[in-house]
Amino acid sequence: MTDQAKVRVLLLESIHPDAVSRLETAGYQVESVRNALDEVELIERIKGVHLLGVRSKTQVTAKVLEAADSLVAIGAFCIGTDQIDLAAASQAGIAVFNAPFSNTRSVVELALAEIIAMTRRLTEKNNLMHEGVWDKAAVGSHEVRGRRLGIVGYGNIGTQLSVLAENLGMHVSFYDTADKLALGNAQRCASMDELLETSDVVTLHVDGRPGNAGFFGAEQFARMRPGAIFLNLSRGIVVDHVALRESLASGHLVGAAVDVFPTEPKGRGDEFVSELRGLPNVILTPHIGGSTEEAQSDIGDFVANKLALFVREGNTTLSVNLPSIALPSATGMSRIIHVHLNMPGVLAQVNSILAEHSVNVEGQLLSTRGEYGYLITDIGGSYSADVLDQLRAMSQTVRLRVLS
Ligand SMILES: NC(=O)c1ccc[n+]([C@@H]2O[C@H](COP(=O)([O-])OP(=O)(O)OC[C@H]3O[C@@H](n4cnc5c(N)ncnc54)[C@H](O)[C@@H]3O)[C@@H](O)[C@H]2O)c1
């Protein structure tokens, strides 16, 4: 698959036009389909396709991958990859890419908007105005400048929020279970309790690992300062909403913003059911933290770029399923990509095949991840087809690609 003109791309679920143009600019033949395809339809359409792009609705099952005779990579033009059978993709040596960072800025901006809105009690003022009540009282309304923001989970989103909140004049504390570098003047807390007891606003940005289910409940709300504000834009399962309702109803907390829920309606017409409905100074949003046009465009661009680089250079940086590896490409070389089972002696065997055929290795990089290894070997000059046949015949070989 070295001839760019022959690279066929199938994009499903109305993937952003930026992705289409990025892939067309690479010289690929791109077909963009409006809807998701079911398994049977996808099995029919996948033959001869080198790159597949999906969003969250299309299920890329083991059967689909079995029928995919030419597929080298899948782009998940979203954050999650649950819709793709990753084990089956790895087994076939197919790389899967997603866009883990593309919507983080959007989440951060929503969190900041909500922190300001709740600290100024905007939702209550707005509701009163709609009821014809003109209430200019400043009581309970504050500037965010000088207040302390406690960030639980200092990852991609938490760290960006830390920087922007400091720019607004907030003091920032954070707590993370992993060792994290404090950005700017942010203060690391040794325990979550320390953060809860000292923050005016507490915001959760943890990931959805199983251990986090229900980790924030009555005990944690009780630890928060009276008059504090709470936000959750991470995962619905991490917070006990009954306990949150009680903390708000008792007046212990004065506001909350929640974007994610333990169970969320499947479609547009389905009723949203939650303990948090109908409370004053509570902002409820339908899981839109990352839903902006900018994030969609960034996802399109980011994933399309990953796919194009993978076709051209074989690099797997940020792949969800294959070992992550990046070897700068050099001109005038052939690049052999060898996806293999992670077993002792594979590298030695590959190199002895190359040596037996007097092939000179100009550059080489190996990385492993779980059951699989990914080896890039750059060679200069010509070599016989026998080299590739012998590499393909190795019992550990999962897939061999040659780029030139
Ligand atoms: N609302 C939305 O639309 C939306 C959009 C994007 C991401 N998210 C969610 O936001 C969350 C954060 O995303 P991210 O990209 O910053 O993730 P990330 O993986 O970069 O960061 C998560 C951080 O939380 C830490 N952590 C995990 N469990 C913890 C715990 N119990 N206590 C303290 N720290 C803990 C991890 O060590 C990590 O540093 C994720 O759950 C993600 O699914 C929501």
mmCIF file of N, CA, C and O and ligand atoms in Angstrom, residues 79 100-101 103-104 107 110 152-159 175-180 192 204-209 211-212 215 232-235 259-260 287-291, ligand 1:
data_model
loop_
_atom_site.group_PDB
_atom_site.id
_atom_site.type_symbol
_atom_site.label_atom_id
_atom_site.label_comp_id
_atom_site.label_asym_id
_atom_site.label_seq_id
_atom_site.Cartn_x
_atom_site.Cartn_y
_atom_site.Cartn_z
ATOM 1 N N ILE A 79 -13.805 10.325 21.188
ATOM 2 C CA ILE A 79 -12.851 10.067 22.266
ATOM 3 C C ILE A 79 -12.847 8.570 22.611
ATOM 4 O O ILE A 79 -11.801 7.946 22.700
ATOM 5 N N PRO A 100 -7.921 11.828 21.812
ATOM 6 C CA PRO A 100 -8.135 11.948 23.256
ATOM 7 C C PRO A 100 -8.098 13.372 23.798
ATOM 8 O O PRO A 100 -8.604 13.625 24.882
ATOM 9 N N PHE A 101 -7.492 14.305 23.063
ATOM 10 C CA PHE A 101 -7.325 15.653 23.630
ATOM 11 C C PHE A 101 -8.177 16.717 22.946
ATOM 12 O O PHE A 101 -8.198 17.855 23.392
ATOM 13 N N ASN A 103 -11.210 17.635 22.618
ATOM 14 C CA ASN A 103 -12.305 18.427 23.201
ATOM 15 C C ASN A 103 -11.998 18.927 24.614
ATOM 16 O O ASN A 103 -12.872 19.441 25.297
ATOM 17 N N THR A 104 -10.741 18.789 25.032
ATOM 18 C CA THR A 104 -10.425 19.142 26.418
ATOM 19 C C THR A 104 -10.612 20.646 26.672
ATOM 20 O O THR A 104 -11.121 21.047 27.707
ATOM 21 N N VAL A 107 -14.208 21.491 27.375
ATOM 22 C CA VAL A 107 -14.637 21.131 28.733
ATOM 23 C C VAL A 107 -14.166 22.201 29.717
ATOM 24 O O VAL A 107 -14.921 22.652 30.584
ATOM 25 N N LEU A 110 -16.235 25.353 29.522
ATOM 26 C CA LEU A 110 -17.566 25.204 30.133
ATOM 27 C C LEU A 110 -17.436 25.251 31.662
ATOM 28 O O LEU A 110 -18.221 25.910 32.348
ATOM 29 N N VAL A 152 -9.849 17.956 41.355
ATOM 30 C CA VAL A 152 -9.592 16.539 41.643
ATOM 31 C C VAL A 152 -9.416 15.838 40.300
ATOM 32 O O VAL A 152 -10.351 15.766 39.502
ATOM 33 N N GLY A 153 -8.214 15.320 40.054
ATOM 34 C CA GLY A 153 -7.887 14.728 38.751
ATOM 35 C C GLY A 153 -7.157 15.769 37.928
ATOM 36 O O GLY A 153 -7.763 16.656 37.349
ATOM 37 N N TYR A 154 -5.821 15.679 37.919
ATOM 38 C CA TYR A 154 -4.985 16.717 37.288
ATOM 39 C C TYR A 154 -4.400 16.176 35.982
ATOM 40 O O TYR A 154 -3.199 16.076 35.817
ATOM 41 N N GLY A 155 -5.299 15.763 35.090
ATOM 42 C CA GLY A 155 -4.858 15.212 33.799
ATOM 43 C C GLY A 155 -4.942 16.270 32.716
ATOM 44 O O GLY A 155 -4.701 17.448 32.956
ATOM 45 N N ASN A 156 -5.327 15.829 31.512
ATOM 46 C CA ASN A 156 -5.372 16.765 30.370
ATOM 47 C C ASN A 156 -6.293 17.940 30.649
ATOM 48 O O ASN A 156 -5.980 19.085 30.338
ATOM 49 N N ILE A 157 -7.455 17.659 31.231
ATOM 50 C CA ILE A 157 -8.432 18.722 31.469
ATOM 51 C C ILE A 157 -8.084 19.492 32.742
ATOM 52 O O ILE A 157 -8.046 20.724 32.741
ATOM 53 N N GLY A 158 -7.806 18.758 33.809
ATOM 54 C CA GLY A 158 -7.511 19.407 35.089
ATOM 55 C C GLY A 158 -6.355 20.399 34.985
ATOM 56 O O GLY A 158 -6.418 21.507 35.535
ATOM 57 N N THR A 159 -5.308 20.043 34.262
ATOM 58 C CA THR A 159 -4.139 20.938 34.170
ATOM 59 C C THR A 159 -4.460 22.200 33.362
ATOM 60 O O THR A 159 -4.044 23.298 33.721
ATOM 61 N N TYR A 175 -5.605 17.622 43.555
ATOM 62 C CA TYR A 175 -5.294 16.310 44.136
ATOM 63 C C TYR A 175 -5.381 15.280 43.017
ATOM 64 O O TYR A 175 -6.354 15.266 42.254
ATOM 65 N N ASP A 176 -4.345 14.466 42.883
ATOM 66 C CA ASP A 176 -4.346 13.408 41.879
ATOM 67 C C ASP A 176 -3.713 12.169 42.502
ATOM 68 O O ASP A 176 -2.768 12.281 43.297
ATOM 69 N N THR A 177 -4.224 11.002 42.161
ATOM 70 C CA THR A 177 -3.662 9.776 42.717
ATOM 71 C C THR A 177 -2.276 9.497 42.124
ATOM 72 O O THR A 177 -1.471 8.786 42.731
ATOM 73 N N ALA A 178 -2.009 10.068 40.947
ATOM 74 C CA ALA A 178 -0.690 9.881 40.325
ATOM 75 C C ALA A 178 0.179 11.100 40.620
ATOM 76 O O ALA A 178 -0.332 12.166 40.946
ATOM 77 N N ASP A 179 1.501 10.926 40.503
ATOM 78 C CA ASP A 179 2.421 12.054 40.688
ATOM 79 C C ASP A 179 2.266 13.004 39.515
ATOM 80 O O ASP A 179 2.443 12.602 38.365
ATOM 81 N N LYS A 180 1.938 14.248 39.800
ATOM 82 C CA LYS A 180 1.711 15.205 38.710
ATOM 83 C C LYS A 180 2.485 16.474 38.986
ATOM 84 O O LYS A 180 2.553 16.938 40.135
ATOM 85 N N MET A 192 -7.237 14.087 49.352
ATOM 86 C CA MET A 192 -8.421 14.753 48.819
ATOM 87 C C MET A 192 -9.108 15.536 49.929
ATOM 88 O O MET A 192 -9.663 16.608 49.689
ATOM 89 N N LEU A 204 -14.434 18.000 39.608
ATOM 90 C CA LEU A 204 -13.896 16.653 39.360
ATOM 91 C C LEU A 204 -13.508 16.474 37.894
ATOM 92 O O LEU A 204 -14.318 16.742 36.995
ATOM 93 N N HIS A 205 -12.275 15.994 37.679
ATOM 94 C CA HIS A 205 -11.819 15.705 36.313
ATOM 95 C C HIS A 205 -11.051 14.383 36.303
ATOM 96 O O HIS A 205 -10.006 14.270 35.670
ATOM 97 N N VAL A 206 -11.593 13.413 37.036
ATOM 98 C CA VAL A 206 -10.945 12.090 37.110
ATOM 99 C C VAL A 206 -11.390 11.250 35.915
ATOM 100 O O VAL A 206 -12.360 11.573 35.245
ATOM 101 N N ASP A 207 -10.688 10.154 35.674
ATOM 102 C CA ASP A 207 -11.096 9.268 34.593
ATOM 103 C C ASP A 207 -12.105 8.249 35.113
ATOM 104 O O ASP A 207 -12.426 8.217 36.297
ATOM 105 N N GLY A 208 -12.580 7.408 34.201
ATOM 106 C CA GLY A 208 -13.669 6.506 34.555
ATOM 107 C C GLY A 208 -13.226 5.109 34.959
ATOM 108 O O GLY A 208 -13.971 4.148 34.764
ATOM 109 N N ARG A 209 -12.043 4.971 35.547
ATOM 110 C CA ARG A 209 -11.589 3.627 35.967
ATOM 111 C C ARG A 209 -12.599 3.054 36.970
ATOM 112 O O ARG A 209 -13.235 3.829 37.728
ATOM 113 N N GLY A 211 -12.579 1.721 39.841
ATOM 114 C CA GLY A 211 -12.440 2.103 41.246
ATOM 115 C C GLY A 211 -13.049 3.471 41.549
ATOM 116 O O GLY A 211 -13.263 3.809 42.721
ATOM 117 N N ASN A 212 -13.306 4.269 40.541
ATOM 118 C CA ASN A 212 -13.842 5.614 40.777
ATOM 119 C C ASN A 212 -15.360 5.652 40.869
ATOM 120 O O ASN A 212 -15.924 6.702 41.181
ATOM 121 N N PHE A 215 -17.047 7.206 44.081
ATOM 122 C CA PHE A 215 -15.994 7.586 45.046
ATOM 123 C C PHE A 215 -16.266 8.937 45.706
ATOM 124 O O PHE A 215 -15.649 9.292 46.706
ATOM 125 N N ASN A 232 -19.106 18.569 38.392
ATOM 126 C CA ASN A 232 -18.650 17.306 37.819
ATOM 127 C C ASN A 232 -18.902 17.316 36.324
ATOM 128 O O ASN A 232 -20.036 17.300 35.861
ATOM 129 N N LEU A 233 -17.783 17.347 35.572
ATOM 130 C CA LEU A 233 -17.870 17.260 34.109
ATOM 131 C C LEU A 233 -17.058 16.047 33.656
ATOM 132 O O LEU A 233 -16.605 15.991 32.523
ATOM 133 N N SER A 234 -16.813 15.091 34.601
ATOM 134 C CA SER A 234 -15.954 13.957 34.223
ATOM 135 C C SER A 234 -16.779 12.740 33.826
ATOM 136 O O SER A 234 -17.040 12.518 32.643
ATOM 137 N N ARG A 235 -17.214 11.959 34.788
ATOM 138 C CA ARG A 235 -18.018 10.766 34.513
ATOM 139 C C ARG A 235 -19.190 10.743 35.478
ATOM 140 O O ARG A 235 -19.018 11.043 36.669
ATOM 141 N N ASP A 259 -22.610 17.821 34.349
ATOM 142 C CA ASP A 259 -22.731 17.612 32.898
ATOM 143 C C ASP A 259 -22.880 16.134 32.553
ATOM 144 O O ASP A 259 -23.250 15.792 31.439
ATOM 145 N N VAL A 260 -22.558 15.269 33.530
ATOM 146 C CA VAL A 260 -22.530 13.828 33.250
ATOM 147 C C VAL A 260 -23.324 13.097 34.335
ATOM 148 O O VAL A 260 -23.291 13.483 35.498
ATOM 149 N N HIS A 287 -24.375 16.412 28.948
ATOM 150 C CA HIS A 287 -23.085 15.843 28.529
ATOM 151 C C HIS A 287 -22.525 16.578 27.299
ATOM 152 O O HIS A 287 -22.211 15.961 26.278
ATOM 153 N N ILE A 288 -22.427 17.898 27.437
ATOM 154 C CA ILE A 288 -21.971 18.718 26.306
ATOM 155 C C ILE A 288 -20.612 19.362 26.568
ATOM 156 O O ILE A 288 -20.198 20.263 25.848
ATOM 157 N N GLY A 289 -19.933 18.873 27.623
ATOM 158 C CA GLY A 289 -18.635 19.469 27.963
ATOM 159 C C GLY A 289 -17.723 19.573 26.759
ATOM 160 O O GLY A 289 -17.040 20.573 26.555
ATOM 161 N N GLY A 290 -17.710 18.523 25.947
ATOM 162 C CA GLY A 290 -16.791 18.510 24.804
ATOM 163 C C GLY A 290 -17.479 18.820 23.488
ATOM 164 O O GLY A 290 -16.868 18.677 22.426
ATOM 165 N N SER A 291 -18.744 19.221 23.550
ATOM 166 C CA SER A 291 -19.501 19.377 22.300
ATOM 167 C C SER A 291 -19.464 20.798 21.779
ATOM 168 O O SER A 291 -20.352 21.589 22.070
HETATM 169 N N1 LIG B 1 -18.176 16.219 29.876
HETATM 170 C C1 LIG B 1 -17.643 15.855 28.730
HETATM 171 O O1 LIG B 1 -18.237 16.015 27.669
HETATM 172 C C2 LIG B 1 -16.264 15.279 28.719
HETATM 173 C C3 LIG B 1 -15.429 15.499 27.601
HETATM 174 C C4 LIG B 1 -14.132 15.000 27.648
HETATM 175 C C5 LIG B 1 -13.690 14.269 28.743
HETATM 176 N N2 LIG B 1 -14.538 14.032 29.783
HETATM 177 C C6 LIG B 1 -14.103 13.263 30.961
HETATM 178 O O2 LIG B 1 -13.259 14.096 31.741
HETATM 179 C C7 LIG B 1 -12.409 13.259 32.537
HETATM 180 C C8 LIG B 1 -10.987 13.787 32.514
HETATM 181 O O3 LIG B 1 -10.477 13.734 31.184
HETATM 182 P P1 LIG B 1 -8.912 13.912 30.926
HETATM 183 O O4 LIG B 1 -8.705 13.880 29.453
HETATM 184 O O5 LIG B 1 -8.385 15.050 31.697
HETATM 185 O O6 LIG B 1 -8.400 12.547 31.569
HETATM 186 P P2 LIG B 1 -6.930 12.176 32.024
HETATM 187 O O7 LIG B 1 -6.855 10.713 31.972
HETATM 188 O O8 LIG B 1 -5.925 13.004 31.276
HETATM 189 O O9 LIG B 1 -6.884 12.663 33.562
HETATM 190 C C9 LIG B 1 -7.532 12.014 34.600
HETATM 191 C C10 LIG B 1 -6.696 12.255 35.849
HETATM 192 O O10 LIG B 1 -7.442 11.808 36.986
HETATM 193 C C11 LIG B 1 -6.554 11.158 37.882
HETATM 194 N N3 LIG B 1 -7.369 10.313 38.762
HETATM 195 C C12 LIG B 1 -8.041 9.181 38.453
HETATM 196 N N4 LIG B 1 -8.744 8.743 39.510
HETATM 197 C C13 LIG B 1 -8.527 9.632 40.508
HETATM 198 C C14 LIG B 1 -8.991 9.727 41.828
HETATM 199 N N5 LIG B 1 -9.832 8.840 42.330
HETATM 200 N N6 LIG B 1 -8.537 10.752 42.579
HETATM 201 C C15 LIG B 1 -7.694 11.680 42.079
HETATM 202 N N7 LIG B 1 -7.220 11.639 40.815
HETATM 203 C C16 LIG B 1 -7.643 10.626 40.040
HETATM 204 C C17 LIG B 1 -5.611 10.415 36.984
HETATM 205 O O11 LIG B 1 -4.408 10.079 37.639
HETATM 206 C C18 LIG B 1 -5.408 11.458 35.860
HETATM 207 O O12 LIG B 1 -4.340 12.320 36.143
HETATM 208 C C19 LIG B 1 -12.555 11.850 31.982
HETATM 209 O O13 LIG B 1 -13.384 11.113 32.828
HETATM 210 C C20 LIG B 1 -13.242 12.070 30.646
HETATM 211 O O14 LIG B 1 -14.030 10.960 30.279
HETATM 212 C C21 LIG B 1 -15.803 14.542 29.797
#
